[in-house]
Coordinates of C-alpha atoms in Angstrom, one line a residue:
M1 CA -34.1 52.6 -47.0
D2 CA -36.9 52.0 -44.6
M3 CA -36.3 49.7 -41.6
E4 CA -38.9 47.0 -41.0
P5 CA -40.3 46.9 -37.5
L6 CA -38.7 44.4 -35.1
D7 CA -40.9 41.3 -34.7
V8 CA -40.6 40.6 -31.0
E9 CA -42.8 37.6 -31.0
A10 CA -40.7 36.0 -33.7
L11 CA -37.6 36.3 -31.4
N12 CA -39.3 34.7 -28.5
F13 CA -37.4 31.4 -28.0
T14 CA -39.6 30.3 -25.0
V15 CA -40.1 26.5 -25.2
E16 CA -43.6 25.4 -24.7
A17 CA -44.2 23.2 -21.7
A18 CA -44.2 19.5 -22.4
A19 CA -47.5 17.7 -22.3
G20 CA -48.7 17.1 -18.8
Q21 CA -46.3 19.6 -17.2
P22 CA -47.5 22.9 -15.9
L23 CA -45.9 26.1 -17.2
C24 CA -44.6 28.7 -14.7
E25 CA -46.4 31.8 -15.9
A26 CA -45.5 34.1 -13.0
W27 CA -43.3 34.4 -10.0
Q28 CA -44.7 33.0 -6.8
E29 CA -45.8 35.9 -4.7
S30 CA -45.5 34.2 -1.3
A31 CA -42.3 32.8 0.2
E32 CA -41.6 29.1 0.5
G33 CA -42.7 27.3 3.6
S34 CA -40.6 27.1 6.8
V35 CA -39.5 23.5 6.0
F36 CA -37.7 24.8 2.9
H37 CA -35.8 27.5 4.8
L38 CA -35.0 25.1 7.7
A39 CA -33.5 22.6 5.2
N40 CA -31.1 25.3 3.8
I41 CA -30.2 26.5 7.3
L42 CA -29.3 22.9 8.3
L43 CA -27.3 22.4 5.2
F44 CA -25.4 25.7 5.9
L45 CA -24.6 24.6 9.4
G46 CA -23.5 21.2 8.2
F47 CA -20.9 22.5 5.7
M48 CA -19.3 24.3 8.6
G49 CA -18.1 21.0 10.1
G50 CA -14.5 20.3 11.0
S51 CA -12.1 17.4 10.5
G52 CA -11.6 14.2 12.4
F53 CA -14.3 11.7 13.5
Y54 CA -16.3 14.2 15.5
G55 CA -16.1 16.8 12.7
L56 CA -17.4 14.1 10.2
L57 CA -20.2 13.2 12.6
Y58 CA -21.2 16.8 12.9
L59 CA -21.1 17.4 9.2
F60 CA -23.2 14.3 8.1
T61 CA -25.7 14.7 11.0
F62 CA -26.6 18.2 9.8
L63 CA -26.6 17.2 6.2
T64 CA -28.9 14.3 7.0
L65 CA -31.4 16.6 8.7
G66 CA -31.1 19.2 6.0
F67 CA -31.8 16.7 3.1
F68 CA -34.6 15.1 5.2
C69 CA -36.3 18.5 5.4
S70 CA -35.6 19.1 1.7
T71 CA -37.3 15.8 1.0
L72 CA -40.4 16.8 3.0
W73 CA -40.6 20.1 1.1
A74 CA -40.2 18.4 -2.3
W75 CA -42.9 15.8 -1.4
G76 CA -45.5 18.5 -0.8
D77 CA -45.1 19.9 -4.3
P78 CA -46.2 17.6 -7.2
C79 CA -44.1 19.6 -9.6
T80 CA -40.8 18.7 -8.0
T81 CA -40.5 15.0 -8.5
D82 CA -36.8 15.2 -9.5
S83 CA -36.0 17.4 -6.5
F84 CA -37.8 14.9 -4.2
L85 CA -35.8 11.9 -5.7
W86 CA -32.4 13.7 -5.4
S87 CA -33.1 15.0 -1.9
F88 CA -34.2 11.5 -0.7
A89 CA -31.1 9.9 -2.3
L90 CA -28.8 12.4 -0.6
F91 CA -30.6 11.9 2.7
G92 CA -30.0 8.1 2.5
V93 CA -26.3 8.6 1.6
C94 CA -25.7 11.0 4.5
L95 CA -27.6 8.8 7.0
G96 CA -25.4 5.9 5.9
Q97 CA -22.3 8.0 6.6
V98 CA -23.6 9.0 10.1
L99 CA -24.0 5.3 10.9
H100 CA -20.6 4.4 9.5
V101 CA -18.8 7.2 11.4
S102 CA -20.6 6.3 14.6
Y103 CA -19.6 2.6 14.3
R104 CA -15.9 3.6 13.7
L105 CA -16.0 5.9 16.8
R106 CA -17.4 3.0 18.9
S107 CA -14.8 0.6 17.5
V108 CA -11.9 2.9 18.7
S109 CA -13.4 3.6 22.1
L110 CA -10.6 3.7 24.7
S111 CA -10.2 2.8 28.3
E112 CA -9.7 5.6 30.8
D113 CA -5.9 5.1 30.9
F114 CA -5.5 5.2 27.2
Q115 CA -7.9 8.1 26.8
E116 CA -5.7 10.1 29.2
L117 CA -2.6 9.0 27.4
Y118 CA -4.1 10.2 24.1
N119 CA -5.1 13.5 25.6
C120 CA -1.7 14.2 27.2
M121 CA 0.7 13.0 24.5
F122 CA -0.9 12.5 21.1
K123 CA -4.0 14.7 20.8
K124 CA -2.0 18.0 20.8
L125 CA 0.0 16.7 17.9
G126 CA -3.2 16.2 15.8
V127 CA -3.1 12.4 15.9
S128 CA -6.5 11.0 14.9
L129 CA -8.3 8.4 17.0
T130 CA -7.9 6.0 14.1
H131 CA -4.1 6.2 14.2
F132 CA -4.1 6.1 18.0
G133 CA -6.3 3.0 17.9
K134 CA -3.5 1.3 15.8
I135 CA -1.0 2.4 18.4
V136 CA -3.1 0.9 21.2
T137 CA -3.7 -2.3 19.3
C138 CA 0.1 -2.7 18.9
C139 CA 0.5 -2.8 22.7
E140 CA -2.5 -5.1 23.1
E141 CA -4.0 -2.7 25.5
D142 CA -2.1 -4.2 28.4
I143 CA -1.3 -2.1 31.5
H144 CA 1.7 -3.3 33.5
T145 CA 2.4 -2.5 37.2
L146 CA 5.5 -2.0 39.4
E147 CA 5.4 -2.3 43.2
R148 CA 7.3 0.1 45.4
D149 CA 11.1 -0.5 45.2
Q150 CA 10.6 -2.9 42.3
C151 CA 13.1 -2.4 39.4
F152 CA 11.9 -1.8 35.8
A153 CA 15.4 -2.1 34.5
V154 CA 18.8 -3.0 36.1
E155 CA 22.0 -1.4 35.0
G156 CA 24.1 -3.6 32.7
K157 CA 21.6 -6.5 32.8
T158 CA 18.2 -5.6 31.4
A159 CA 17.9 -5.9 27.6
I160 CA 16.5 -3.0 25.5
D161 CA 13.6 -4.7 23.8
K162 CA 10.7 -2.3 24.4
L163 CA 9.4 1.2 24.7
S164 CA 7.4 2.2 27.7
V165 CA 5.4 5.2 29.0
L166 CA 4.6 5.7 32.7
L167 CA 0.9 6.2 33.4
S168 CA 1.0 6.8 37.2
G169 CA 3.5 6.8 40.0
R170 CA 7.2 7.9 40.0
V171 CA 10.3 6.2 38.9
C172 CA 13.8 7.0 40.2
V173 CA 16.8 6.7 37.7
T174 CA 20.2 6.0 39.1
V175 CA 23.7 5.1 37.7
N176 CA 26.3 3.4 39.8
G177 CA 24.1 4.1 42.8
E178 CA 24.0 7.9 42.1
F179 CA 20.7 9.6 41.6
L180 CA 20.1 11.2 38.1
H181 CA 16.5 12.2 37.9
Y182 CA 12.9 11.2 38.3
I183 CA 10.4 10.0 35.7
Y184 CA 6.9 11.3 36.0
P185 CA 3.5 10.2 34.5
F186 CA 3.3 10.4 30.7
Q187 CA 7.0 10.4 30.2
F188 CA 8.9 7.6 28.5
L189 CA 10.7 5.2 30.8
D190 CA 13.4 4.2 28.2
S191 CA 13.4 6.8 25.5
P192 CA 17.3 7.3 25.6
E193 CA 17.8 3.6 25.3
W194 CA 15.3 3.3 22.5
D195 CA 16.8 6.1 20.5
S196 CA 20.4 4.9 21.0
L197 CA 19.9 1.7 19.0
R198 CA 19.1 1.0 15.4
P199 CA 16.4 -1.6 14.6
S200 CA 19.0 -4.3 14.0
E201 CA 21.1 -3.6 17.1
E202 CA 20.8 -4.9 20.6
G203 CA 21.9 -3.4 24.0
V204 CA 21.3 -3.3 27.7
F205 CA 20.4 -0.5 30.1
Q206 CA 23.2 1.7 31.4
V207 CA 21.0 3.0 34.3
T208 CA 18.7 1.4 36.9
L209 CA 15.0 2.4 37.0
R210 CA 13.3 1.7 40.4
A211 CA 9.7 2.5 41.4
D212 CA 9.4 5.1 44.2
N213 CA 5.8 4.1 44.7
P214 CA 3.3 1.8 43.0
C215 CA 3.4 2.5 39.3
R216 CA 1.5 1.6 36.1
Y217 CA 2.9 1.8 32.6
V218 CA 2.2 0.7 29.1
V219 CA 4.7 -1.2 26.9
W220 CA 5.3 -1.5 23.2
R221 CA 7.5 -4.5 22.2
R222 CA 10.3 -3.4 19.9
K223 CA 9.7 -5.8 17.0
K224 CA 5.9 -5.2 16.9
L225 CA 6.4 -1.4 17.0
Y226 CA 8.9 -1.5 14.1
L227 CA 6.4 -3.5 12.1
L228 CA 3.8 -0.9 12.8
F229 CA 6.3 1.8 11.7
A230 CA 6.9 0.0 8.4
K231 CA 3.2 -0.1 7.7
H232 CA 2.4 3.5 8.8
R233 CA 5.1 6.1 8.2
Y234 CA 3.0 8.7 9.8
I235 CA 3.0 6.9 13.2
A236 CA 6.7 6.4 12.9
K237 CA 7.2 10.2 12.6
I238 CA 4.9 10.8 15.5
F239 CA 6.9 8.4 17.8
A240 CA 10.2 9.9 16.6
L241 CA 8.9 13.4 17.6
V242 CA 7.6 12.4 21.1
V243 CA 10.6 10.2 21.9
R244 CA 13.1 12.9 21.1
N245 CA 11.1 15.6 22.8
D246 CA 11.2 13.4 25.9
I247 CA 14.9 12.9 25.6
T248 CA 15.4 16.6 25.4
D249 CA 13.4 17.2 28.5
K250 CA 15.4 14.7 30.4
L251 CA 18.7 16.2 29.1
Y252 CA 17.8 19.6 30.3
S253 CA 16.7 18.3 33.7
L254 CA 20.1 16.6 34.0
N255 CA 21.9 19.7 32.8
D256 CA 20.5 21.8 35.6
K257 CA 22.0 19.3 38.2
A258 CA 25.4 18.6 36.6
F259 CA 28.5 20.1 38.3
D260 CA 32.1 19.1 38.2
S261 CA 34.3 18.6 41.2
S262 CA 35.1 22.4 41.3
G263 CA 31.5 23.3 41.6
H264 CA 31.1 24.6 38.1
R265 CA 28.2 23.5 35.9
Y266 CA 29.0 21.7 32.7
D267 CA 26.9 21.0 29.7
L268 CA 25.8 17.4 29.1
R269 CA 25.0 18.2 25.5
L270 CA 28.7 18.6 24.6
P271 CA 30.0 16.0 22.2
S272 CA 33.2 15.6 24.1
Y273 CA 31.2 14.5 27.1
C274 CA 28.7 12.4 25.3
H275 CA 31.2 10.3 23.5
M276 CA 33.9 10.1 26.2
P277 CA 34.6 6.5 27.4
G278 CA 33.6 5.8 31.0
T279 CA 37.1 5.4 32.3
E280 CA 38.2 8.7 30.9
L281 CA 35.1 10.4 32.1
E282 CA 35.8 9.4 35.7
K283 CA 39.3 10.9 35.4
A284 CA 38.2 14.1 33.6
D285 CA 38.0 17.1 35.9
V286 CA 37.6 20.0 33.5
F287 CA 34.4 20.5 31.5
L288 CA 32.7 23.5 30.2
Q289 CA 32.8 26.0 33.0
V290 CA 30.3 28.8 33.4
P291 CA 32.2 32.1 33.5
V292 CA 31.9 33.9 36.8
Q293 CA 31.5 37.6 36.6
R294 CA 34.0 39.4 38.8
P295 CA 33.3 42.8 40.3
K296 CA 34.8 45.6 38.3
T297 CA 37.6 47.6 40.0
A298 CA 38.0 51.3 39.5

């Protein structure tokens, strides 16, 4: 049986160009103009943006420039009406995002003290400026001062109703007139007291905090801070982390200075020490003793 020759023209499904629209009959021999390539380079750089406010500002700035160049390129070609409209619309959206992010950055602008506090304590934990702005608003951006030898808290008298961070100066901590340790800038003044109470409990300081030199510090009132925690669980977790890290640092600094009456170092982290009543603690003479290596005899 003879095979009929294949009719190639009958299998051509090319759709004729609509009336009024030119038909692309051949590939363009020359490359597109520099504006077209610049638009794509800017879009490529824009999509490499990071996170956070500055990352968003970087992203949408480059996208705005990229879509603007794309709009210029599409405007010069009468056959690309749709491309022009889409590029112009995306240019407008990205420009709006740039203005919005810039406004939000300006709205959370910080004073020098709070900017330094953010850099030293919160930025390394990945806290955004938005969340830190809520933390600053909670303390009403007030900076408190202490003169030399002025007490921040008095043992057995001052109520535990706030959480404070030292911004400058040095504070001496004593108990029964005995020196414990110093508190330096960007450390909490009252982290052990804060962590020792539940939200519904009340208490007083068991130590005295006195300024060694003029000091400046920031205060969060207890009730307002707990309300902030209730609204933003992320902020509550951040404060739990920084407060307990601060307590750990203080505990280790105390542990290096703690010796019993025999001259042996004891460990303040021991439960038997931490939960021992004050009267029994004064009578106790034996704590964890560091074993002393004796020279070996032949």
